[in-house]
Amino acid sequence: MQNPENTAASTHIAVDLVLDTAYQNISAPQWEKLFTLARKSKLEEFIADMFAGKHVNLSEDRPALHSALRNLSKLPVMLDGKDVMPAVTDVWRRIEALCNKWVGVTDVIHIGIGGSDFGPRLAIEALAHVPGIESRGMRMHFLANIDTAELARILDRAQPNSTRVIIVSKSFTTLETTMNAKAVVNWLKDKDCTKGQIANSLYAVTANVSAAREFGIEQDNIFPFWDWVGGRYSVWSAVGLPIALQYGFKNFEKFLAGAHAMDLHFKNAPLEQNLPVIMSLALLHQQETLGIKAYAAIPYADALDWFPKWLQQLDMESNGKSIDRDGKPVKHSSPVVFGSAGSNAQHSYFQLLHQGSDVVPIDFIAVRKPMSDRPEAVAHHRILLSNCLAQAQALAHGKKAENPNDVYPGNRPSNLILLPELNAFYLGALLALYENRAASLGALWNINSFDQPGVEYGKVLAKPIEKALLGDSHVEANDNIDAVTAARINLLNS
Ligand code: F6P
């Protein structure tokens, strides 16, 4: 690697999170050019507009104001002339009240998919590993897939009389969610729960309150959020209710506080010190110089195994687009994102990362403190961290050898992101770091990071196909079903 930076130049710190870009192979003059490019792309103006509630989501003519959901500053956040904070604060108070109200609950079934699932699922999993965290020990079940495997497994374990159900859907029209919700209500009925018991058990989190009412949820059990919060940016709203219910409202507040601190950094730090901006420029550089098409996020923390899945939606739903904000074809957009916890990942796809024919940049995410208080924790953690550091070094420098099989090409860029420890605060900061990085990348690529029109067409086509799967007659290709799909339907129907 020609340009590994020295530590002083490559180490950036915000909200106690360290970003080390030494192995990005970007020289000082190249960094300078990148920051000039960011300024030319009006990145600073975009950041200011986003936090000011301007309609940066052009296609849907809305702001992207998820930052207001974690705005603990007591300062107003104005949207079209009205402060949104009283409504946000009211939901916080209701979440806190609910935490105090729920006693004797053994099971929570959280029904939601995509942005209504990944964030709370990741946080519940991650915080479960925090040594000594206060937890109410409820069984938290996440039901996302329409496949009944998940449903069956959950309903086998849950105790109907002490179960609470939270139906989470921004639109309240997502078929997976409404069908799973109906199935769970039927299960409660089958288990002889009374009407009153069922009404008390059902909660909703949604931006479509009337649809939740129509579904049969009591008004007092509905937690609203708003169309200015994108689904994949919604864990900070009542979508994150399970975090507060399981780990207490204080931990939920800490989660928000970590994200808020990262927002303040993103909003106020000069570009040269701004972590989300630096990360986005490094990725842009790798696209320009190495033509990268994929990147990996590898948390060296089992607790963060769900992080790459959350990130996949964030990055690829936000920036997986071929048309820019002006309707023109883009030069760059989101690479494919993948990852899983290290060191397990090393024993899976790291062969390709070291010696594959394509370069895949990596974010190594590590936590300074061990993730348990087992007597073995310190020794195991040292090995975990040494693996993380060794992989980055091997990828950067490669290895020469006589035998071509043993040659590592090197020059494979990576970041190191180091958390002091994993707790609600730093988890919030980490997620907001990546949310802001996605927004920054969108601004650099001139992509609207806040809509997702591409996921709709497949849903529309599923309807006539479902109808065809219901019938037992031979299906011919038609306007909605092509010859290949017709043949597959006939195969399934045979
Ligand atoms: O699949 C697309 C999507 O619209 C995501 O953007 C969203 O997070 C998910 O579906 C769930 O949507 P909802 O919260 O409206 O049920």
Short mmCIF file of C-alpha atoms and ligand atoms in Angstrom, two decimals:
data_model
loop_
_atom_site.label_atom_id
_atom_site.label_comp_id
_atom_site.label_asym_id
_atom_site.label_seq_id
_atom_site.Cartn_x
_atom_site.Cartn_y
_atom_site.Cartn_z
CA MET A 1 0.00 0.00 0.00
CA GLN A 2 1.57 3.32 -1.10
CA ASN A 3 -0.23 5.78 1.11
CA PRO A 4 -0.99 4.38 4.53
CA GLU A 5 -1.44 7.61 6.46
CA ASN A 6 0.28 8.26 9.75
CA THR A 7 -1.90 7.90 12.80
CA ALA A 8 -2.15 11.62 13.46
CA ALA A 9 -3.56 12.29 10.01
CA SER A 10 -5.78 9.25 9.82
CA THR A 11 -7.42 9.23 13.25
CA HIS A 12 -10.67 11.12 13.66
CA ILE A 13 -12.78 11.11 16.80
CA ALA A 14 -16.40 12.04 17.37
CA VAL A 15 -18.70 11.10 20.25
CA ASP A 16 -15.76 8.97 21.51
CA LEU A 17 -15.93 6.84 18.37
CA VAL A 18 -12.62 6.55 16.58
CA LEU A 19 -12.44 6.38 12.81
CA ASP A 20 -9.04 5.37 11.49
CA THR A 21 -8.68 5.72 7.71
CA ALA A 22 -4.96 4.86 7.57
CA TYR A 23 -5.58 1.88 5.30
CA GLN A 24 -7.70 3.79 2.80
CA ASN A 25 -4.56 4.40 0.73
CA ILE A 26 -5.55 8.03 0.16
CA SER A 27 -2.71 10.56 0.06
CA ALA A 28 -2.94 14.04 1.62
CA PRO A 29 -3.36 15.77 -1.79
CA GLN A 30 -6.06 13.26 -2.70
CA TRP A 31 -7.93 14.02 0.53
CA GLU A 32 -7.69 17.69 -0.27
CA LYS A 33 -9.25 17.10 -3.68
CA LEU A 34 -12.01 15.04 -2.11
CA PHE A 35 -12.94 17.82 0.32
CA THR A 36 -12.91 20.31 -2.55
CA LEU A 37 -15.24 18.03 -4.45
CA ALA A 38 -17.55 17.80 -1.41
CA ARG A 39 -17.72 21.59 -1.25
CA LYS A 40 -18.38 21.82 -4.98
CA SER A 41 -21.18 19.28 -4.55
CA LYS A 42 -22.68 21.62 -1.94
CA LEU A 43 -22.52 18.96 0.74
CA GLU A 44 -22.45 21.53 3.56
CA GLU A 45 -25.62 23.17 2.22
CA PHE A 46 -27.32 19.77 1.93
CA ILE A 47 -26.49 18.93 5.57
CA ALA A 48 -27.85 22.28 6.73
CA ASP A 49 -31.02 21.82 4.64
CA MET A 50 -31.63 18.32 5.98
CA PHE A 51 -31.44 19.42 9.62
CA ALA A 52 -33.48 22.54 8.89
CA GLY A 53 -36.43 20.45 7.69
CA LYS A 54 -36.21 21.48 4.04
CA HIS A 55 -37.90 19.07 1.64
CA VAL A 56 -34.74 17.13 0.75
CA ASN A 57 -36.87 14.12 -0.21
CA LEU A 58 -37.77 15.69 -3.53
CA SER A 59 -39.80 12.90 -5.10
CA GLU A 60 -42.14 12.71 -2.11
CA ASP A 61 -41.87 16.43 -1.37
CA ARG A 62 -41.00 15.84 2.30
CA PRO A 63 -38.20 16.57 4.71
CA ALA A 64 -36.07 13.81 6.22
CA LEU A 65 -36.25 14.87 9.83
CA HIS A 66 -35.46 11.67 11.73
CA SER A 67 -32.89 13.78 13.60
CA ALA A 68 -35.85 15.47 15.40
CA LEU A 69 -36.77 12.11 16.95
CA ARG A 70 -33.51 12.18 18.90
CA ASN A 71 -33.30 15.89 19.45
CA LEU A 72 -32.72 16.04 23.21
CA SER A 73 -31.52 19.63 23.03
CA LYS A 74 -34.90 21.17 23.96
CA LEU A 75 -34.51 23.41 20.90
CA PRO A 76 -37.48 23.56 18.53
CA VAL A 77 -37.37 21.81 15.17
CA MET A 78 -39.48 23.76 12.74
CA LEU A 79 -41.27 22.05 9.92
CA ASP A 80 -43.26 24.24 7.53
CA GLY A 81 -43.57 26.86 10.29
CA LYS A 82 -44.53 24.49 13.12
CA ASP A 83 -42.37 23.01 15.88
CA VAL A 84 -42.50 19.18 15.72
CA MET A 85 -40.92 18.69 19.15
CA PRO A 86 -44.11 18.83 21.28
CA ALA A 87 -45.51 15.84 19.36
CA VAL A 88 -42.18 13.99 19.60
CA THR A 89 -41.90 14.71 23.33
CA ASP A 90 -45.45 13.55 23.90
CA VAL A 91 -44.58 10.15 22.38
CA TRP A 92 -41.49 9.93 24.63
CA ARG A 93 -43.70 10.54 27.70
CA ARG A 94 -46.14 7.86 26.53
CA ILE A 95 -43.31 5.37 25.97
CA GLU A 96 -42.01 6.05 29.48
CA ALA A 97 -45.49 5.62 30.93
CA LEU A 98 -45.92 2.32 29.12
CA CYS A 99 -42.62 1.06 30.55
CA ASN A 100 -44.00 1.68 34.03
CA LYS A 101 -47.38 0.18 33.20
CA TRP A 102 -46.33 -3.21 31.86
CA VAL A 103 -46.03 -5.69 34.68
CA GLY A 104 -46.15 -9.46 34.44
CA VAL A 105 -45.62 -9.45 30.68
CA THR A 106 -43.71 -12.57 29.62
CA ASP A 107 -43.72 -12.19 25.82
CA VAL A 108 -43.72 -9.32 23.36
CA ILE A 109 -44.45 -10.08 19.71
CA HIS A 110 -43.15 -7.23 17.57
CA ILE A 111 -44.70 -7.50 14.10
CA GLY A 112 -43.10 -5.43 11.35
CA ILE A 113 -40.76 -5.76 8.38
CA GLY A 114 -37.87 -3.81 6.82
CA GLY A 115 -37.40 -0.53 8.64
CA SER A 116 -40.11 -1.54 11.06
CA ASP A 117 -38.03 -4.55 12.10
CA PHE A 118 -34.27 -4.25 11.65
CA GLY A 119 -33.57 -1.34 14.00
CA PRO A 120 -35.37 -2.61 17.11
CA ARG A 121 -34.26 -6.19 16.41
CA LEU A 122 -30.62 -5.10 16.16
CA ALA A 123 -30.84 -2.98 19.32
CA ILE A 124 -32.56 -5.70 21.38
CA GLU A 125 -29.91 -8.24 20.31
CA ALA A 126 -26.97 -5.88 20.74
CA LEU A 127 -27.90 -4.56 24.16
CA ALA A 128 -28.61 -8.06 25.48
CA HIS A 129 -24.83 -8.52 25.41
CA VAL A 130 -24.01 -5.47 27.48
CA PRO A 131 -22.57 -6.76 30.73
CA GLY A 132 -24.78 -5.77 33.64
CA ILE A 133 -27.51 -4.05 31.61
CA GLU A 134 -30.83 -3.76 33.41
CA SER A 135 -33.32 -5.96 31.49
CA ARG A 136 -36.89 -6.93 32.21
CA GLY A 137 -36.15 -10.32 30.68
CA MET A 138 -39.28 -10.46 28.54
CA ARG A 139 -39.10 -12.81 25.57
CA MET A 140 -38.90 -10.39 22.62
CA HIS A 141 -40.12 -12.08 19.46
CA PHE A 142 -39.68 -10.39 16.09
CA LEU A 143 -42.14 -11.46 13.43
CA ALA A 144 -41.34 -10.11 9.98
CA ASN A 145 -41.60 -12.77 7.29
CA ILE A 146 -44.90 -13.88 5.80
CA ASP A 147 -43.39 -17.40 5.89
CA THR A 148 -45.24 -19.09 8.75
CA ALA A 149 -42.05 -20.71 10.05
CA GLU A 150 -41.31 -17.65 12.20
CA LEU A 151 -44.94 -17.34 13.26
CA ALA A 152 -45.16 -21.00 14.26
CA ARG A 153 -41.93 -20.85 16.26
CA ILE A 154 -43.04 -17.73 18.14
CA LEU A 155 -46.56 -18.94 18.88
CA ASP A 156 -45.17 -22.22 20.18
CA ARG A 157 -43.19 -20.33 22.80
CA ALA A 158 -45.36 -17.38 23.79
CA GLN A 159 -47.82 -17.51 26.70
CA PRO A 160 -51.08 -16.00 25.37
CA ASN A 161 -52.36 -14.57 28.65
CA SER A 162 -49.22 -12.57 29.30
CA THR A 163 -48.30 -11.62 25.73
CA ARG A 164 -48.34 -8.11 24.30
CA VAL A 165 -48.38 -7.53 20.55
CA ILE A 166 -46.88 -4.45 18.88
CA ILE A 167 -47.85 -4.00 15.24
CA VAL A 168 -45.31 -1.70 13.62
CA SER A 169 -45.88 -0.33 10.16
CA LYS A 170 -45.41 3.19 8.91
CA SER A 171 -48.00 2.65 6.16
CA PHE A 172 -50.10 0.06 7.99
CA THR A 173 -50.72 -1.49 4.57
CA THR A 174 -47.74 -3.85 4.36
CA LEU A 175 -49.24 -7.25 3.63
CA GLU A 176 -46.70 -9.29 5.59
CA THR A 177 -47.38 -7.21 8.68
CA THR A 178 -51.18 -7.05 8.52
CA MET A 179 -51.51 -10.77 7.73
CA ASN A 180 -49.14 -11.74 10.53
CA ALA A 181 -51.03 -9.41 12.88
CA LYS A 182 -54.33 -11.08 11.98
CA ALA A 183 -52.77 -14.51 12.53
CA VAL A 184 -51.58 -13.49 16.00
CA VAL A 185 -55.01 -12.04 16.90
CA ASN A 186 -56.59 -15.34 15.77
CA TRP A 187 -54.13 -17.23 17.96
CA LEU A 188 -55.12 -15.10 20.97
CA LYS A 189 -58.78 -15.87 20.25
CA ASP A 190 -58.04 -19.58 19.85
CA LYS A 191 -56.34 -19.49 23.23
CA ASP A 192 -59.58 -18.19 24.78
CA CYS A 193 -58.38 -14.68 25.48
CA THR A 194 -61.40 -12.41 26.01
CA LYS A 195 -62.20 -9.44 23.77
CA GLY A 196 -61.03 -7.10 26.52
CA GLN A 197 -57.80 -9.02 27.01
CA ILE A 198 -57.09 -8.90 23.29
CA ALA A 199 -57.80 -5.16 23.10
CA ASN A 200 -55.41 -4.60 26.00
CA SER A 201 -52.73 -6.72 24.38
CA LEU A 202 -52.65 -4.99 21.00
CA TYR A 203 -50.50 -1.93 20.31
CA ALA A 204 -49.61 -0.17 17.08
CA VAL A 205 -46.81 2.13 15.96
CA THR A 206 -47.67 3.84 12.70
CA ALA A 207 -47.93 6.99 10.62
CA ASN A 208 -51.37 5.80 9.49
CA VAL A 209 -53.38 6.04 12.72
CA SER A 210 -56.78 5.63 11.02
CA ALA A 211 -55.75 2.29 9.48
CA ALA A 212 -54.58 1.08 12.90
CA ARG A 213 -57.94 2.14 14.37
CA GLU A 214 -59.74 0.27 11.58
CA PHE A 215 -57.66 -2.81 12.38
CA GLY A 216 -59.15 -2.66 15.86
CA ILE A 217 -56.39 -1.07 17.94
CA GLU A 218 -57.56 1.18 20.79
CA GLN A 219 -56.64 4.86 20.28
CA ASP A 220 -54.65 4.90 23.55
CA ASN A 221 -52.56 1.98 22.32
CA ILE A 222 -51.48 3.70 19.11
CA PHE A 223 -48.10 5.42 19.02
CA PRO A 224 -47.85 7.75 16.04
CA PHE A 225 -44.92 8.75 13.95
CA TRP A 226 -44.88 10.94 10.89
CA ASP A 227 -44.41 10.93 7.13
CA TRP A 228 -41.21 12.97 7.55
CA VAL A 229 -39.56 9.88 9.08
CA GLY A 230 -38.42 7.29 6.53
CA GLY A 231 -39.13 3.68 7.57
CA ARG A 232 -35.43 2.74 7.59
CA TYR A 233 -34.67 5.81 9.73
CA SER A 234 -37.46 5.14 12.22
CA VAL A 235 -35.91 3.18 15.10
CA TRP A 236 -35.67 6.47 17.03
CA SER A 237 -39.46 6.82 17.06
CA ALA A 238 -41.85 4.53 18.94
CA VAL A 239 -40.68 1.88 16.46
CA GLY A 240 -37.91 1.46 19.04
CA LEU A 241 -40.46 0.79 21.79
CA PRO A 242 -39.05 -2.69 22.55
CA ILE A 243 -35.74 -1.07 23.54
CA ALA A 244 -37.45 1.03 26.21
CA LEU A 245 -39.71 -1.79 27.36
CA GLN A 246 -36.90 -4.30 27.76
CA TYR A 247 -33.99 -2.14 28.93
CA GLY A 248 -35.85 0.77 30.51
CA PHE A 249 -36.67 4.26 29.28
CA LYS A 250 -33.30 5.57 30.52
CA ASN A 251 -31.47 3.27 28.13
CA PHE A 252 -33.79 4.31 25.29
CA GLU A 253 -32.93 7.91 26.09
CA LYS A 254 -29.23 7.07 26.07
CA PHE A 255 -29.70 5.44 22.66
CA LEU A 256 -31.28 8.68 21.41
CA ALA A 257 -28.59 10.75 23.11
CA GLY A 258 -25.78 8.89 21.32
CA ALA A 259 -27.48 9.48 17.97
CA HIS A 260 -28.18 13.12 18.81
CA ALA A 261 -24.52 13.67 19.69
CA MET A 262 -23.53 12.21 16.33
CA ASP A 263 -26.07 14.46 14.58
CA LEU A 264 -24.54 17.53 16.23
CA HIS A 265 -21.13 16.41 15.03
CA PHE A 266 -22.38 15.80 11.46
CA LYS A 267 -24.15 19.13 11.41
CA ASN A 268 -21.38 21.27 12.92
CA ALA A 269 -17.95 19.71 12.38
CA PRO A 270 -15.86 20.97 9.48
CA LEU A 271 -15.82 18.50 6.59
CA GLU A 272 -12.17 17.60 7.28
CA GLN A 273 -13.10 16.34 10.77
CA ASN A 274 -16.55 15.05 10.01
CA LEU A 275 -16.72 11.26 10.40
CA PRO A 276 -19.75 10.53 8.18
CA VAL A 277 -18.34 12.86 5.51
CA ILE A 278 -14.85 11.33 5.65
CA MET A 279 -16.32 7.83 5.35
CA SER A 280 -18.46 8.82 2.39
CA LEU A 281 -15.56 10.50 0.59
CA ALA A 282 -13.33 7.46 1.13
CA LEU A 283 -15.98 5.25 -0.46
CA LEU A 284 -16.38 7.65 -3.38
CA HIS A 285 -12.61 7.62 -3.85
CA GLN A 286 -12.58 3.81 -3.98
CA GLN A 287 -15.36 3.88 -6.57
CA GLU A 288 -13.39 6.34 -8.70
CA THR A 289 -9.98 4.70 -8.40
CA LEU A 290 -10.72 0.99 -7.94
CA GLY A 291 -14.18 0.75 -9.46
CA ILE A 292 -15.47 -1.01 -6.37
CA LYS A 293 -18.95 -2.51 -6.60
CA ALA A 294 -19.32 -3.96 -3.10
CA TYR A 295 -18.22 -3.24 0.42
CA ALA A 296 -18.35 -5.16 3.67
CA ALA A 297 -19.12 -4.11 7.23
CA ILE A 298 -17.61 -6.53 9.69
CA PRO A 299 -18.35 -5.90 13.37
CA TYR A 300 -15.90 -7.76 15.57
CA ALA A 301 -18.67 -8.14 18.12
CA ASP A 302 -21.20 -10.91 18.06
CA ALA A 303 -23.68 -8.49 19.59
CA LEU A 304 -23.65 -6.55 16.32
CA ASP A 305 -24.35 -9.49 14.04
CA TRP A 306 -27.62 -7.83 12.98
CA PHE A 307 -25.84 -4.58 12.17
CA PRO A 308 -24.95 -5.50 8.55
CA LYS A 309 -28.58 -6.49 7.87
CA TRP A 310 -29.80 -3.16 9.22
CA LEU A 311 -27.11 -1.43 7.14
CA GLN A 312 -28.09 -3.26 3.98
CA GLN A 313 -31.53 -1.69 4.04
CA LEU A 314 -30.16 1.68 5.06
CA ASP A 315 -27.58 1.88 2.30
CA MET A 316 -29.12 -0.06 -0.52
CA GLU A 317 -32.72 1.13 -0.11
CA SER A 318 -31.50 4.70 0.34
CA ASN A 319 -28.89 4.87 -2.40
CA GLY A 320 -29.47 1.86 -4.67
CA LYS A 321 -30.66 4.03 -7.52
CA SER A 322 -29.65 4.65 -11.11
CA ILE A 323 -31.35 8.02 -11.52
CA ASP A 324 -30.22 11.16 -9.72
CA ARG A 325 -32.28 13.93 -8.12
CA ASP A 326 -32.62 15.61 -11.51
CA GLY A 327 -33.78 12.41 -13.24
CA LYS A 328 -30.42 11.89 -14.96
CA PRO A 329 -28.42 8.62 -14.94
CA VAL A 330 -25.95 8.51 -12.05
CA LYS A 331 -22.24 7.87 -12.32
CA HIS A 332 -22.08 6.12 -8.93
CA SER A 333 -24.61 4.75 -6.45
CA SER A 334 -24.63 2.36 -3.52
CA PRO A 335 -22.32 -0.60 -3.82
CA VAL A 336 -23.63 -3.98 -2.65
CA VAL A 337 -23.32 -4.12 1.13
CA PHE A 338 -22.77 -7.27 3.08
CA GLY A 339 -21.19 -8.46 6.29
CA SER A 340 -21.51 -10.43 9.50
CA ALA A 341 -19.73 -10.68 12.80
CA GLY A 342 -15.99 -11.31 12.87
CA SER A 343 -14.14 -13.49 13.45
CA ASN A 344 -16.79 -15.89 12.07
CA ALA A 345 -16.76 -13.93 8.81
CA GLN A 346 -13.06 -14.71 8.36
CA HIS A 347 -13.96 -18.37 8.11
CA SER A 348 -16.53 -17.68 5.44
CA TYR A 349 -15.87 -15.10 2.70
CA PHE A 350 -12.55 -13.50 3.71
CA GLN A 351 -10.78 -15.70 1.15
CA LEU A 352 -12.43 -13.56 -1.54
CA LEU A 353 -11.63 -10.33 0.31
CA HIS A 354 -7.93 -11.24 0.41
CA GLN A 355 -7.41 -12.92 -2.95
CA GLY A 356 -10.57 -12.46 -5.02
CA SER A 357 -10.35 -10.67 -8.35
CA ASP A 358 -12.46 -7.71 -7.14
CA VAL A 359 -11.49 -5.24 -4.44
CA VAL A 360 -14.06 -4.96 -1.63
CA PRO A 361 -13.41 -2.20 0.93
CA ILE A 362 -14.20 -3.09 4.49
CA ASP A 363 -15.35 -1.29 7.61
CA PHE A 364 -13.85 -3.12 10.56
CA ILE A 365 -15.93 -2.24 13.61
CA ALA A 366 -14.42 -3.12 16.96
CA VAL A 367 -15.31 -2.55 20.59
CA ARG A 368 -12.56 -1.78 23.07
CA LYS A 369 -14.15 -3.53 26.05
CA PRO A 370 -15.04 -7.25 26.15
CA MET A 371 -18.69 -8.07 25.68
CA SER A 372 -19.22 -10.25 28.70
CA ASP A 373 -17.99 -10.54 32.26
CA ARG A 374 -17.00 -14.18 31.90
CA PRO A 375 -13.59 -15.00 33.39
CA GLU A 376 -12.36 -15.79 29.85
CA ALA A 377 -13.58 -12.46 28.46
CA VAL A 378 -10.30 -10.51 28.50
CA ALA A 379 -8.24 -13.26 26.87
CA HIS A 380 -10.89 -13.98 24.24
CA HIS A 381 -11.34 -10.31 23.49
CA ARG A 382 -7.62 -9.85 22.92
CA ILE A 383 -7.74 -12.60 20.31
CA LEU A 384 -10.84 -11.07 18.71
CA LEU A 385 -9.12 -7.68 18.42
CA SER A 386 -5.85 -9.16 17.18
CA ASN A 387 -7.78 -10.93 14.43
CA CYS A 388 -9.46 -7.70 13.45
CA LEU A 389 -6.17 -5.77 13.27
CA ALA A 390 -4.35 -8.59 11.47
CA GLN A 391 -6.98 -8.87 8.74
CA ALA A 392 -6.80 -5.14 8.01
CA GLN A 393 -3.00 -5.23 7.84
CA ALA A 394 -2.93 -8.29 5.58
CA LEU A 395 -5.50 -6.72 3.26
CA ALA A 396 -3.53 -3.47 3.08
CA HIS A 397 -0.08 -4.83 2.38
CA GLY A 398 -0.68 -8.24 0.89
CA LYS A 399 2.14 -10.76 0.67
CA LYS A 400 4.67 -11.63 -1.98
CA ALA A 401 5.44 -15.28 -2.68
CA GLU A 402 7.06 -17.51 -5.32
CA ASN A 403 3.93 -19.60 -5.62
CA PRO A 404 1.15 -17.48 -7.22
CA ASN A 405 -1.34 -19.29 -5.00
CA ASP A 406 0.27 -17.76 -1.94
CA VAL A 407 0.36 -14.20 -3.26
CA TYR A 408 -1.91 -11.70 -1.55
CA PRO A 409 -2.28 -8.68 -3.84
CA GLY A 410 -2.81 -6.17 -1.02
CA ASN A 411 -3.92 -2.58 -1.61
CA ARG A 412 -7.35 -3.48 -0.26
CA PRO A 413 -8.72 -0.47 1.63
CA SER A 414 -10.44 -0.56 4.99
CA ASN A 415 -11.59 1.65 7.85
CA LEU A 416 -11.32 0.87 11.51
CA ILE A 417 -14.20 2.13 13.64
CA LEU A 418 -13.59 1.72 17.33
CA LEU A 419 -16.28 2.03 20.00
CA PRO A 420 -15.10 2.54 23.60
CA GLU A 421 -17.70 0.01 24.71
CA LEU A 422 -21.03 -1.25 23.53
CA ASN A 423 -23.92 0.35 25.36
CA ALA A 424 -27.13 2.13 24.37
CA PHE A 425 -25.34 5.47 23.90
CA TYR A 426 -22.60 4.22 21.61
CA LEU A 427 -25.01 1.99 19.70
CA GLY A 428 -27.09 5.09 18.97
CA ALA A 429 -23.97 6.97 17.89
CA LEU A 430 -22.88 4.13 15.61
CA LEU A 431 -26.24 3.88 13.85
CA ALA A 432 -26.45 7.65 13.41
CA LEU A 433 -22.89 7.66 12.03
CA TYR A 434 -24.02 5.33 9.26
CA GLU A 435 -27.36 7.09 8.71
CA ASN A 436 -25.51 10.36 8.22
CA ARG A 437 -22.93 8.68 6.02
CA ALA A 438 -25.77 7.39 3.79
CA ALA A 439 -27.17 10.94 3.57
CA SER A 440 -23.74 12.34 2.81
CA LEU A 441 -23.18 9.76 0.06
CA GLY A 442 -26.60 10.57 -1.39
CA ALA A 443 -25.63 14.24 -1.52
CA LEU A 444 -22.29 13.47 -3.20
CA TRP A 445 -23.94 11.20 -5.77
CA ASN A 446 -26.88 13.62 -6.13
CA ILE A 447 -29.27 10.80 -5.20
CA ASN A 448 -32.47 11.18 -3.18
CA SER A 449 -31.68 8.88 -0.24
CA PHE A 450 -35.15 9.06 1.26
CA ASP A 451 -37.52 7.37 -1.19
CA GLN A 452 -37.67 3.74 -2.35
CA PRO A 453 -39.83 3.50 -5.49
CA GLY A 454 -37.99 0.39 -6.68
CA VAL A 455 -39.50 -1.96 -4.11
CA GLU A 456 -43.09 -1.40 -5.22
CA TYR A 457 -43.28 -3.09 -8.64
CA GLY A 458 -42.55 -6.61 -7.37
CA LYS A 459 -45.30 -6.18 -4.75
CA VAL A 460 -47.79 -5.18 -7.49
CA LEU A 461 -46.88 -8.19 -9.65
CA ALA A 462 -47.29 -10.56 -6.68
CA LYS A 463 -51.06 -9.96 -6.65
CA PRO A 464 -52.05 -11.59 -9.99
CA ILE A 465 -49.49 -14.32 -9.34
CA GLU A 466 -51.04 -15.09 -5.97
CA LYS A 467 -54.44 -15.30 -7.64
CA ALA A 468 -53.05 -17.69 -10.26
CA LEU A 469 -51.50 -19.85 -7.54
CA LEU A 470 -54.91 -20.10 -5.92
CA GLY A 471 -56.59 -21.59 -9.00
CA ASP A 472 -56.13 -25.11 -10.24
CA SER A 473 -56.50 -24.43 -13.98
CA HIS A 474 -53.58 -24.22 -16.41
CA VAL A 475 -52.14 -20.68 -16.49
CA GLU A 476 -51.21 -19.08 -19.82
CA ALA A 477 -48.86 -16.12 -20.12
CA ASN A 478 -50.71 -12.79 -20.08
CA ASP A 479 -50.02 -9.07 -19.56
CA ASN A 480 -49.04 -9.60 -15.93
CA ILE A 481 -47.45 -13.05 -16.09
CA ASP A 482 -44.76 -13.96 -18.60
CA ALA A 483 -44.16 -17.45 -20.05
CA VAL A 484 -41.42 -18.36 -17.54
CA THR A 485 -43.53 -17.37 -14.53
CA ALA A 486 -46.63 -19.07 -16.00
CA ALA A 487 -44.65 -22.30 -16.32
CA ARG A 488 -43.44 -21.96 -12.72
CA ILE A 489 -47.00 -21.38 -11.49
CA ASN A 490 -48.14 -24.50 -13.36
CA LEU A 491 -45.29 -26.43 -11.78
CA LEU A 492 -46.31 -25.28 -8.31
CA ASN A 493 -49.98 -26.01 -9.02
CA SER A 494 -49.28 -29.53 -10.33
O1 F6P B 1 -40.13 -2.88 1.40
C1 F6P B 1 -40.24 -1.52 1.36
C2 F6P B 1 -40.69 -0.90 2.61
O2 F6P B 1 -41.54 0.10 2.21
C3 F6P B 1 -39.54 -0.35 3.46
O3 F6P B 1 -39.10 0.87 3.01
C4 F6P B 1 -40.18 -0.30 4.80
O4 F6P B 1 -39.22 -0.19 5.82
C5 F6P B 1 -40.91 -1.61 4.82
O5 F6P B 1 -41.39 -1.75 3.50
C6 F6P B 1 -42.04 -1.69 5.79
O6 F6P B 1 -42.98 -0.69 5.56
P1 F6P B 1 -44.07 -0.30 6.65
O7 F6P B 1 -43.36 0.19 7.85
O8 F6P B 1 -44.91 0.73 6.00
O9 F6P B 1 -44.85 -1.55 6.96
#
